[in-house]
mmCIF file of C-alpha atoms and ligand atoms in Angstrom:
data_model
loop_
_atom_site.group_PDB
_atom_site.id
_atom_site.type_symbol
_atom_site.label_atom_id
_atom_site.label_comp_id
_atom_site.label_asym_id
_atom_site.label_seq_id
_atom_site.Cartn_x
_atom_site.Cartn_y
_atom_site.Cartn_z
ATOM 1 C CA UNK A 1 -23.017 -15.630 -20.611
ATOM 2 C CA UNK A 2 -21.246 -16.841 -17.480
ATOM 3 C CA UNK A 3 -20.035 -14.324 -14.925
ATOM 4 C CA UNK A 4 -16.976 -14.851 -12.673
ATOM 5 C CA UNK A 5 -17.765 -16.838 -9.503
ATOM 6 C CA UNK A 6 -15.314 -14.811 -7.432
ATOM 7 C CA UNK A 7 -14.276 -11.150 -7.594
ATOM 8 C CA UNK A 8 -11.316 -9.334 -6.057
ATOM 9 C CA UNK A 9 -12.333 -5.939 -4.693
ATOM 10 C CA UNK A 10 -9.527 -3.385 -4.538
ATOM 11 C CA UNK A 11 -10.446 -0.712 -2.000
ATOM 12 C CA UNK A 12 -9.062 2.666 -3.058
ATOM 13 C CA UNK A 13 -10.840 4.852 -0.465
ATOM 14 C CA UNK A 14 -7.803 5.665 1.692
ATOM 15 C CA UNK A 15 -5.892 6.762 -1.429
ATOM 16 C CA UNK A 16 -8.185 7.853 -4.280
ATOM 17 C CA UNK A 17 -10.936 8.614 -1.784
ATOM 18 C CA UNK A 18 -8.958 10.892 0.491
ATOM 19 C CA UNK A 19 -6.403 12.422 -1.919
ATOM 20 C CA UNK A 20 -9.028 14.893 -3.100
ATOM 21 C CA UNK A 21 -10.157 16.140 0.312
ATOM 22 C CA UNK A 22 -9.587 19.856 0.740
ATOM 23 C CA UNK A 23 -9.066 19.725 4.522
ATOM 24 C CA UNK A 24 -6.283 17.610 6.011
ATOM 25 C CA UNK A 25 -7.468 14.218 7.235
ATOM 26 C CA UNK A 26 -5.545 13.164 10.363
ATOM 27 C CA UNK A 27 -3.161 10.253 9.914
ATOM 28 C CA UNK A 28 -4.858 8.334 12.774
ATOM 29 C CA UNK A 29 -8.161 8.557 10.900
ATOM 30 C CA UNK A 30 -6.595 7.099 7.739
ATOM 31 C CA UNK A 31 -5.090 4.272 9.796
ATOM 32 C CA UNK A 32 -8.392 3.565 11.569
ATOM 33 C CA UNK A 33 -10.197 3.552 8.215
ATOM 34 C CA UNK A 34 -7.728 1.013 6.805
ATOM 35 C CA UNK A 35 -8.177 -1.173 9.899
ATOM 36 C CA UNK A 36 -11.945 -1.074 9.527
ATOM 37 C CA UNK A 37 -11.710 -1.917 5.830
ATOM 38 C CA UNK A 38 -9.443 -4.893 6.432
ATOM 39 C CA UNK A 39 -11.761 -6.092 9.219
ATOM 40 C CA UNK A 40 -14.616 -5.929 6.699
ATOM 41 C CA UNK A 41 -12.721 -8.495 4.607
ATOM 42 C CA UNK A 42 -11.285 -6.359 1.802
ATOM 43 C CA UNK A 43 -8.314 -8.265 0.385
ATOM 44 C CA UNK A 44 -6.526 -5.281 -1.223
ATOM 45 C CA UNK A 45 -6.440 -1.745 0.192
ATOM 46 C CA UNK A 46 -4.635 1.035 -1.678
ATOM 47 C CA UNK A 47 -3.217 2.626 1.423
ATOM 48 C CA UNK A 48 -1.602 5.879 0.255
ATOM 49 C CA UNK A 49 0.552 7.482 -2.467
ATOM 50 C CA UNK A 50 4.261 8.241 -2.464
ATOM 51 C CA UNK A 51 3.747 11.194 -4.815
ATOM 52 C CA UNK A 52 5.075 14.723 -4.447
ATOM 53 C CA UNK A 53 3.456 16.441 -1.418
ATOM 54 C CA UNK A 54 3.623 19.643 -3.456
ATOM 55 C CA UNK A 55 1.196 18.060 -5.891
ATOM 56 C CA UNK A 56 -1.020 16.113 -3.480
ATOM 57 C CA UNK A 57 -0.585 17.448 0.068
ATOM 58 C CA UNK A 58 -3.210 15.089 1.445
ATOM 59 C CA UNK A 59 -0.886 12.092 0.908
ATOM 60 C CA UNK A 60 2.148 13.717 2.562
ATOM 61 C CA UNK A 61 1.819 11.435 5.615
ATOM 62 C CA UNK A 62 2.379 8.310 3.478
ATOM 63 C CA UNK A 63 5.229 6.880 5.604
ATOM 64 C CA UNK A 64 3.320 7.484 8.859
ATOM 65 C CA UNK A 65 0.244 5.732 7.463
ATOM 66 C CA UNK A 66 2.312 2.713 6.412
ATOM 67 C CA UNK A 67 4.064 2.633 9.789
ATOM 68 C CA UNK A 68 0.773 2.913 11.695
ATOM 69 C CA UNK A 69 -1.233 0.150 10.093
ATOM 70 C CA UNK A 70 -1.299 -3.284 11.686
ATOM 71 C CA UNK A 71 -1.109 -5.372 8.563
ATOM 72 C CA UNK A 72 -3.549 -8.241 8.398
ATOM 73 C CA UNK A 73 -2.084 -11.451 6.982
ATOM 74 C CA UNK A 74 -3.246 -12.058 3.411
ATOM 75 C CA UNK A 75 -4.177 -8.410 2.780
ATOM 76 C CA UNK A 76 -2.206 -6.389 0.197
ATOM 77 C CA UNK A 77 -1.512 -2.656 0.672
ATOM 78 C CA UNK A 78 -0.442 -1.240 -2.706
ATOM 79 C CA UNK A 79 0.704 2.378 -2.962
ATOM 80 C CA UNK A 80 0.974 4.788 -5.895
ATOM 81 C CA UNK A 81 4.517 5.550 -6.975
ATOM 82 C CA UNK A 82 5.234 8.208 -9.641
ATOM 83 C CA UNK A 83 9.043 8.062 -9.802
ATOM 84 C CA UNK A 84 12.218 6.656 -8.265
ATOM 85 C CA UNK A 85 12.035 9.021 -5.284
ATOM 86 C CA UNK A 86 8.557 7.710 -4.471
ATOM 87 C CA UNK A 87 9.651 4.113 -4.906
ATOM 88 C CA UNK A 88 12.628 4.506 -2.567
ATOM 89 C CA UNK A 89 10.355 6.039 0.085
ATOM 90 C CA UNK A 90 7.737 3.326 -0.434
ATOM 91 C CA UNK A 91 10.325 0.573 -0.059
ATOM 92 C CA UNK A 92 11.737 2.217 3.072
ATOM 93 C CA UNK A 93 8.166 2.173 4.448
ATOM 94 C CA UNK A 94 7.936 -1.576 3.806
ATOM 95 C CA UNK A 95 5.544 -1.480 0.850
ATOM 96 C CA UNK A 96 5.265 -4.682 -1.156
ATOM 97 C CA UNK A 97 3.307 -3.459 -4.171
ATOM 98 C CA UNK A 98 3.946 -0.371 -6.297
ATOM 99 C CA UNK A 99 1.247 1.055 -8.540
ATOM 100 C CA UNK A 100 2.640 2.957 -11.491
ATOM 101 C CA UNK A 101 0.151 5.209 -13.234
ATOM 102 C CA UNK A 102 0.040 6.510 -16.752
ATOM 103 C CA UNK A 103 -2.561 8.128 -18.961
ATOM 104 C CA UNK A 104 -4.107 7.266 -22.304
ATOM 105 C CA UNK A 105 -3.935 10.933 -23.374
ATOM 106 C CA UNK A 106 -1.050 13.388 -23.548
ATOM 107 C CA UNK A 107 -3.023 16.227 -21.964
ATOM 108 C CA UNK A 108 -3.925 14.226 -18.869
ATOM 109 C CA UNK A 109 -0.401 12.831 -18.549
ATOM 110 C CA UNK A 110 0.919 16.394 -18.458
ATOM 111 C CA UNK A 111 -1.664 17.636 -15.942
ATOM 112 C CA UNK A 112 -1.322 14.675 -13.588
ATOM 113 C CA UNK A 113 2.390 13.905 -13.764
ATOM 114 C CA UNK A 114 3.970 16.859 -15.567
ATOM 115 C CA UNK A 115 5.383 14.720 -18.370
ATOM 116 C CA UNK A 116 4.455 13.207 -21.722
ATOM 117 C CA UNK A 117 3.228 9.614 -21.944
ATOM 118 C CA UNK A 118 6.639 8.542 -23.268
ATOM 119 C CA UNK A 119 8.539 10.394 -20.527
ATOM 120 C CA UNK A 120 6.254 8.745 -17.954
ATOM 121 C CA UNK A 121 6.991 5.307 -19.370
ATOM 122 C CA UNK A 122 10.734 6.003 -19.282
ATOM 123 C CA UNK A 123 10.400 7.009 -15.600
ATOM 124 C CA UNK A 124 8.288 3.958 -14.809
ATOM 125 C CA UNK A 125 10.701 1.673 -16.579
ATOM 126 C CA UNK A 126 13.302 2.389 -13.882
ATOM 127 C CA UNK A 127 10.684 2.281 -11.111
ATOM 128 C CA UNK A 128 9.345 -1.098 -12.240
ATOM 129 C CA UNK A 129 12.808 -2.617 -12.749
ATOM 130 C CA UNK A 130 13.973 -1.600 -9.263
ATOM 131 C CA UNK A 131 10.662 -2.610 -7.660
ATOM 132 C CA UNK A 132 10.719 -6.050 -9.282
ATOM 133 C CA UNK A 133 14.396 -6.562 -8.403
ATOM 134 C CA UNK A 134 13.451 -5.868 -4.768
ATOM 135 C CA UNK A 135 10.597 -8.376 -4.793
ATOM 136 C CA UNK A 136 7.707 -5.898 -5.077
ATOM 137 C CA UNK A 137 4.724 -6.525 -7.320
ATOM 138 C CA UNK A 138 3.950 -3.820 -9.875
ATOM 139 C CA UNK A 139 0.476 -2.833 -11.030
ATOM 140 C CA UNK A 140 -0.190 -0.435 -13.915
ATOM 141 C CA UNK A 141 -3.094 1.990 -13.539
ATOM 142 C CA UNK A 142 -4.176 3.600 -16.801
ATOM 143 C CA UNK A 143 -6.097 6.871 -16.467
ATOM 144 C CA UNK A 144 -8.631 8.450 -18.825
ATOM 145 C CA UNK A 145 -9.093 5.248 -20.839
ATOM 146 C CA UNK A 146 -12.766 5.965 -21.450
ATOM 147 C CA UNK A 147 -12.856 9.752 -21.701
ATOM 148 C CA UNK A 148 -10.501 12.636 -20.968
ATOM 149 C CA UNK A 149 -11.416 15.975 -19.357
ATOM 150 C CA UNK A 150 -9.008 17.739 -21.745
ATOM 151 C CA UNK A 151 -9.124 15.687 -24.968
ATOM 152 C CA UNK A 152 -12.646 14.216 -24.879
ATOM 153 C CA UNK A 153 -13.115 10.861 -26.654
ATOM 154 C CA UNK A 154 -10.310 8.338 -26.251
ATOM 155 C CA UNK A 155 -9.416 5.784 -28.910
ATOM 156 C CA UNK A 156 -9.285 2.259 -27.393
ATOM 157 C CA UNK A 157 -5.998 1.814 -29.309
ATOM 158 C CA UNK A 158 -4.415 4.480 -27.071
ATOM 159 C CA UNK A 159 -5.319 2.271 -24.102
ATOM 160 C CA UNK A 160 -3.907 -0.773 -25.881
ATOM 161 C CA UNK A 161 -0.603 1.054 -26.510
ATOM 162 C CA UNK A 162 -0.255 2.039 -22.853
ATOM 163 C CA UNK A 163 -1.198 -1.436 -21.598
ATOM 164 C CA UNK A 164 1.388 -3.050 -23.873
ATOM 165 C CA UNK A 165 4.066 -0.642 -22.653
ATOM 166 C CA UNK A 166 3.152 -1.473 -19.049
ATOM 167 C CA UNK A 167 3.280 -5.174 -19.865
ATOM 168 C CA UNK A 168 6.847 -4.734 -21.117
ATOM 169 C CA UNK A 169 7.690 -3.188 -17.732
ATOM 170 C CA UNK A 170 6.526 -6.334 -15.897
ATOM 171 C CA UNK A 171 3.148 -5.298 -14.443
ATOM 172 C CA UNK A 172 1.063 -8.216 -13.163
ATOM 173 C CA UNK A 173 -2.234 -6.302 -13.372
ATOM 174 C CA UNK A 174 -3.508 -3.498 -15.610
ATOM 175 C CA UNK A 175 -6.272 -1.129 -14.610
ATOM 176 C CA UNK A 176 -8.542 0.412 -17.179
ATOM 177 C CA UNK A 177 -9.727 3.587 -15.448
ATOM 178 C CA UNK A 178 -12.690 5.804 -16.226
ATOM 179 C CA UNK A 179 -11.192 8.753 -14.374
ATOM 180 C CA UNK A 180 -14.054 11.158 -15.002
ATOM 181 C CA UNK A 181 -16.909 8.676 -15.053
ATOM 182 C CA UNK A 182 -18.242 9.470 -18.530
ATOM 183 C CA UNK A 183 -18.200 5.929 -19.932
ATOM 184 C CA UNK A 184 -21.228 3.845 -20.781
ATOM 185 C CA UNK A 185 -21.260 0.022 -20.924
ATOM 186 C CA UNK A 186 -20.625 -0.235 -24.686
ATOM 187 C CA UNK A 187 -17.493 1.917 -24.423
ATOM 188 C CA UNK A 188 -16.301 -0.027 -21.410
ATOM 189 C CA UNK A 189 -16.737 -3.280 -23.289
ATOM 190 C CA UNK A 190 -14.926 -1.924 -26.376
ATOM 191 C CA UNK A 191 -11.875 -0.876 -24.354
ATOM 192 C CA UNK A 192 -11.736 -4.203 -22.509
ATOM 193 C CA UNK A 193 -12.064 -6.197 -25.726
ATOM 194 C CA UNK A 194 -9.338 -4.124 -27.409
ATOM 195 C CA UNK A 195 -6.866 -4.647 -24.543
ATOM 196 C CA UNK A 196 -7.855 -8.314 -24.059
ATOM 197 C CA UNK A 197 -6.499 -9.081 -27.551
ATOM 198 C CA UNK A 198 -3.034 -8.664 -25.992
ATOM 199 C CA UNK A 199 -3.462 -9.176 -22.233
ATOM 200 C CA UNK A 200 -5.753 -11.848 -20.801
ATOM 201 C CA UNK A 201 -8.855 -10.611 -18.972
ATOM 202 C CA UNK A 202 -7.822 -12.256 -15.717
ATOM 203 C CA UNK A 203 -4.962 -9.681 -15.583
ATOM 204 C CA UNK A 204 -7.240 -6.691 -16.232
ATOM 205 C CA UNK A 205 -9.000 -4.571 -13.609
ATOM 206 C CA UNK A 206 -11.622 -1.856 -13.914
ATOM 207 C CA UNK A 207 -11.550 1.419 -11.953
ATOM 208 C CA UNK A 208 -14.658 3.517 -12.413
ATOM 209 C CA UNK A 209 -15.830 6.857 -11.134
ATOM 210 C CA UNK A 210 -19.569 7.402 -10.892
ATOM 211 C CA UNK A 211 -19.954 10.961 -12.208
ATOM 212 C CA UNK A 212 -22.772 10.135 -14.632
ATOM 213 C CA UNK A 213 -24.301 7.291 -12.597
ATOM 214 C CA UNK A 214 -23.012 4.681 -15.063
ATOM 215 C CA UNK A 215 -20.539 2.911 -12.799
ATOM 216 C CA UNK A 216 -22.619 -0.141 -11.874
ATOM 217 C CA UNK A 217 -23.708 -0.608 -15.506
ATOM 218 C CA UNK A 218 -20.081 -0.399 -16.595
ATOM 219 C CA UNK A 219 -19.039 -2.914 -13.960
ATOM 220 C CA UNK A 220 -21.749 -5.311 -15.081
ATOM 221 C CA UNK A 221 -20.533 -4.997 -18.685
ATOM 222 C CA UNK A 222 -16.995 -5.713 -17.460
ATOM 223 C CA UNK A 223 -18.202 -8.789 -15.536
ATOM 224 C CA UNK A 224 -19.775 -10.033 -18.752
ATOM 225 C CA UNK A 225 -16.372 -9.610 -20.430
ATOM 226 C CA UNK A 226 -14.840 -11.817 -17.724
ATOM 227 C CA UNK A 227 -13.216 -9.101 -15.594
ATOM 228 C CA UNK A 228 -12.915 -10.190 -11.961
ATOM 229 C CA UNK A 229 -10.967 -7.316 -10.327
ATOM 230 C CA UNK A 230 -12.675 -4.024 -9.504
ATOM 231 C CA UNK A 231 -11.461 -0.872 -7.759
ATOM 232 C CA UNK A 232 -13.985 0.957 -5.603
ATOM 233 C CA UNK A 233 -14.039 3.417 -2.741
ATOM 234 C CA UNK A 234 -15.922 3.102 0.533
ATOM 235 C CA UNK A 235 -18.837 5.566 0.726
ATOM 236 C CA UNK A 236 -18.043 6.611 -2.866
ATOM 237 C CA UNK A 237 -15.340 9.039 -1.766
ATOM 238 C CA UNK A 238 -12.789 10.369 -4.155
ATOM 239 C CA UNK A 239 -11.747 11.947 -7.387
ATOM 240 C CA UNK A 240 -8.499 12.942 -8.970
ATOM 241 C CA UNK A 241 -7.364 16.513 -8.185
ATOM 242 C CA UNK A 242 -6.075 16.813 -11.765
ATOM 243 C CA UNK A 243 -9.326 15.662 -13.436
ATOM 244 C CA UNK A 244 -11.776 18.556 -13.518
ATOM 245 C CA UNK A 245 -15.380 17.562 -12.932
ATOM 246 C CA UNK A 246 -14.594 14.061 -11.729
ATOM 247 C CA UNK A 247 -16.612 12.963 -8.731
ATOM 248 C CA UNK A 248 -16.104 10.016 -6.466
ATOM 249 C CA UNK A 249 -15.233 6.456 -7.281
ATOM 250 C CA UNK A 250 -18.018 3.946 -7.433
ATOM 251 C CA UNK A 251 -18.970 3.116 -3.835
ATOM 252 C CA UNK A 252 -17.662 -0.230 -2.588
ATOM 253 C CA UNK A 253 -21.024 -0.818 -0.859
ATOM 254 C CA UNK A 254 -22.856 -0.457 -4.197
ATOM 255 C CA UNK A 255 -20.471 -2.837 -5.977
ATOM 256 C CA UNK A 256 -20.813 -5.332 -3.120
ATOM 257 C CA UNK A 257 -24.619 -5.128 -3.306
ATOM 258 C CA UNK A 258 -24.411 -5.951 -7.019
ATOM 259 C CA UNK A 259 -21.984 -8.837 -6.491
ATOM 260 C CA UNK A 260 -23.874 -10.264 -3.487
ATOM 261 C CA UNK A 261 -27.056 -10.131 -5.551
ATOM 262 C CA UNK A 262 -25.368 -12.051 -8.365
ATOM 263 C CA UNK A 263 -24.062 -14.639 -5.893
ATOM 264 C CA UNK A 264 -20.450 -13.687 -6.665
ATOM 265 C CA UNK A 265 -18.020 -14.335 -3.823
ATOM 266 C CA UNK A 266 -15.900 -11.446 -2.462
ATOM 267 C CA UNK A 267 -15.254 -12.283 1.210
ATOM 268 C CA UNK A 268 -16.487 -8.798 2.195
ATOM 269 C CA UNK A 269 -19.029 -8.241 4.982
ATOM 270 C CA UNK A 270 -21.627 -5.598 4.053
ATOM 271 C CA UNK A 271 -22.445 -4.480 7.602
ATOM 272 C CA UNK A 272 -18.801 -3.964 8.539
ATOM 273 C CA UNK A 273 -18.177 -2.182 5.253
ATOM 274 C CA UNK A 274 -21.111 0.175 5.860
ATOM 275 C CA UNK A 275 -19.776 0.830 9.363
ATOM 276 C CA UNK A 276 -16.374 1.757 7.864
ATOM 277 C CA UNK A 277 -18.166 4.145 5.498
ATOM 278 C CA UNK A 278 -20.153 5.661 8.383
ATOM 279 C CA UNK A 279 -16.926 6.165 10.285
ATOM 280 C CA UNK A 280 -15.146 8.127 7.537
ATOM 281 C CA UNK A 281 -18.262 10.097 6.575
ATOM 282 C CA UNK A 282 -18.670 11.023 10.253
ATOM 283 C CA UNK A 283 -15.125 12.385 10.366
ATOM 284 C CA UNK A 284 -15.515 14.238 7.062
ATOM 285 C CA UNK A 285 -18.903 15.561 8.172
ATOM 286 C CA UNK A 286 -20.867 14.541 5.117
ATOM 287 C CA UNK A 287 -23.350 11.836 4.124
ATOM 288 C CA UNK A 288 -22.293 8.727 2.241
ATOM 289 C CA UNK A 289 -22.468 8.736 -1.571
ATOM 290 C CA UNK A 290 -23.368 5.037 -1.521
ATOM 291 C CA UNK A 291 -26.964 4.371 -2.577
ATOM 292 C CA UNK A 292 -26.838 0.864 -1.078
ATOM 293 C CA UNK A 293 -25.473 2.114 2.265
ATOM 294 C CA UNK A 294 -28.233 4.754 2.438
ATOM 295 C CA UNK A 295 -30.956 2.242 1.555
ATOM 296 C CA UNK A 296 -29.735 -0.368 4.036
ATOM 297 C CA UNK A 297 -29.476 2.273 6.801
ATOM 298 C CA UNK A 298 -33.033 3.463 6.044
ATOM 299 C CA UNK A 299 -34.340 -0.114 6.160
ATOM 300 C CA UNK A 300 -32.610 -0.782 9.476
ATOM 301 C CA UNK A 301 -34.016 2.449 10.932
ATOM 302 C CA UNK A 302 -37.589 1.593 9.850
HETATM 303 P P1 HMG B 401 7.418 17.574 -10.943
HETATM 304 O O1 HMG B 401 7.072 18.859 -10.253
HETATM 305 O O2 HMG B 401 7.570 17.613 -12.418
HETATM 306 O O3 HMG B 401 8.694 16.831 -10.358
HETATM 307 O O4 HMG B 401 6.297 16.516 -10.536
HETATM 308 P P2 HMG B 401 10.032 17.300 -9.728
HETATM 309 O O5 HMG B 401 10.937 16.125 -9.862
HETATM 310 O O6 HMG B 401 10.451 18.622 -10.301
HETATM 311 O O7 HMG B 401 9.695 17.486 -8.183
HETATM 312 C C1 HMG B 401 9.045 18.604 -7.641
HETATM 313 C C2 HMG B 401 9.199 18.565 -6.136
HETATM 314 O O8 HMG B 401 8.520 17.417 -5.593
HETATM 315 C C3 HMG B 401 10.649 18.400 -5.685
HETATM 316 O O9 HMG B 401 10.758 19.039 -4.418
HETATM 317 C C4 HMG B 401 10.795 16.919 -5.501
HETATM 318 O O10 HMG B 401 11.816 16.560 -4.591
HETATM 319 C C5 HMG B 401 9.447 16.545 -4.968
HETATM 320 P P3 HMG B 401 11.654 20.383 -4.241
HETATM 321 O O11 HMG B 401 12.993 20.036 -4.778
HETATM 322 O O12 HMG B 401 10.940 21.421 -5.087
HETATM 323 O O13 HMG B 401 11.584 20.646 -2.773
HETATM 324 N N1 HMG B 401 9.086 15.164 -5.312
HETATM 325 C C6 HMG B 401 8.706 14.253 -4.426
HETATM 326 N N2 HMG B 401 8.551 14.297 -3.085
HETATM 327 C C7 HMG B 401 8.140 13.156 -2.483
HETATM 328 N N3 HMG B 401 7.843 12.006 -3.160
HETATM 329 C C8 HMG B 401 7.966 11.944 -4.499
HETATM 330 C C9 HMG B 401 8.428 13.100 -5.178
HETATM 331 N N4 HMG B 401 8.643 13.360 -6.479
HETATM 332 C C10 HMG B 401 9.060 14.634 -6.544
HETATM 333 N N5 HMG B 401 7.669 10.817 -5.155
HETATM 334 C C11 HMG B 401 5.501 14.279 -10.170
HETATM 335 C C12 HMG B 401 6.258 15.219 -11.091
HETATM 336 C C13 HMG B 401 5.224 13.005 -10.927
HETATM 337 C C14 HMG B 401 6.347 13.994 -8.947
HETATM 338 C C15 HMG B 401 4.183 14.982 -9.744
HETATM 339 O O14 HMG B 401 3.519 15.372 -10.888
HETATM 340 C C16 HMG B 401 3.276 14.103 -8.915
HETATM 341 O O15 HMG B 401 3.580 13.751 -7.784
HETATM 342 N N6 HMG B 401 2.117 13.727 -9.493
HETATM 343 C C17 HMG B 401 1.162 12.849 -8.835
HETATM 344 C C18 HMG B 401 -0.210 13.391 -9.013
HETATM 345 C C19 HMG B 401 -1.198 12.443 -8.320
HETATM 346 O O16 HMG B 401 -0.895 11.849 -7.299
HETATM 347 N N7 HMG B 401 -2.411 12.362 -8.883
HETATM 348 C C20 HMG B 401 -3.440 11.558 -8.320
HETATM 349 C C21 HMG B 401 -3.173 10.096 -8.415
HETATM 350 S S1 HMG B 401 -3.552 9.406 -10.004
HETATM 351 C C22 HMG B 401 -5.247 9.110 -9.933
HETATM 352 O O17 HMG B 401 -5.903 9.487 -8.992
HETATM 353 C C23 HMG B 401 -5.868 8.302 -11.023
HETATM 354 C C24 HMG B 401 -6.211 6.863 -10.597
HETATM 355 O O18 HMG B 401 -7.110 6.843 -9.498
HETATM 356 C C25 HMG B 401 -6.847 6.120 -11.755
HETATM 357 C C26 HMG B 401 -7.961 6.987 -12.403
HETATM 358 O O19 HMG B 401 -9.007 7.185 -11.810
HETATM 359 O O20 HMG B 401 -7.645 7.465 -13.492
HETATM 360 C C27 HMG B 401 -4.951 6.078 -10.195
HETATM 361 MG MG1 MG B 402 -9.292 7.237 -9.685
#
């Protein structure tokens, strides 16, 4: 089975990683983190969210973050956009990629965005149309595709339905997310294969959380299916505030260790990435969740 030769890593630390932090993270720290991540060679950095600050206070400084970053040529800075208000603010801040986000289950849709799946799609239909008309790219993130904290097992056909709706809206990329990190490789493969009947694998991305320690196994299964875009978070930060029990995203350092070991090109420098993780963990006052970063640091210290 041949694996992709090149992988696109989508760094979600500044957004998914920090949205869940209980204490405010200063805007300058978010900007410095983004600078360090782009210096490490990450080609896509989810910079912030233009969601309601009443729902996610940690992302309330979205416009300041966008204004503060010195954008590196060739790097993309997508932002989450839940509705027209968010899109207008994102466009005013000079964003060039909007990430719309829906859920494969009704219960999660309600908890995360206060609407049904169908109402969310109606909202996103306007968002996507306006974004595309203004030259933005639109990505579709699909939550709880592999397990829901409220509904449990998720039928791959629910993921297929959402992906096909998002395709109608003009998304260029579709993210199958394991929001609460309960998936195992067989489930991951089943969801990918179900969606790939309608949308080619080169347009699919995987976004995994590492709650049950299955993330790297799930990513390997996705590589075997031909997936070549993966979301991950530096130092394994993160979690969705509306997904009970969800821990951090898979650590970018751990994904990079896997890909480097397989000889798959990413353009990302491990030492600089670990330094970016050390920086944010230092500010947050906690150790990294990345196994690879810990092991490499221990080896260097020995
Ligand atoms: P709502 O309360 O139903 O909406 O929230 P509303 O229209 O009644 O607005 C409530 C208040 O928020 C109003 O203010 C609005 O103006 C304001 P008030 O009039 O009371 O002063 N508001 C906004 N302010 C700024 N920017 C906006 C905006 N929208 C409304 N865009 C809504 C509905 C969708 C807005 C809300 O539920 C929301 O923001 N949800 C986002 C939740 C979120 O960010 N979750 C985490 C990201 S998703 C995730 O992490 C999963 C992912 O990683 C993949 C995975 O792992 O699954 C992507
Ligand atoms: Mg997530």
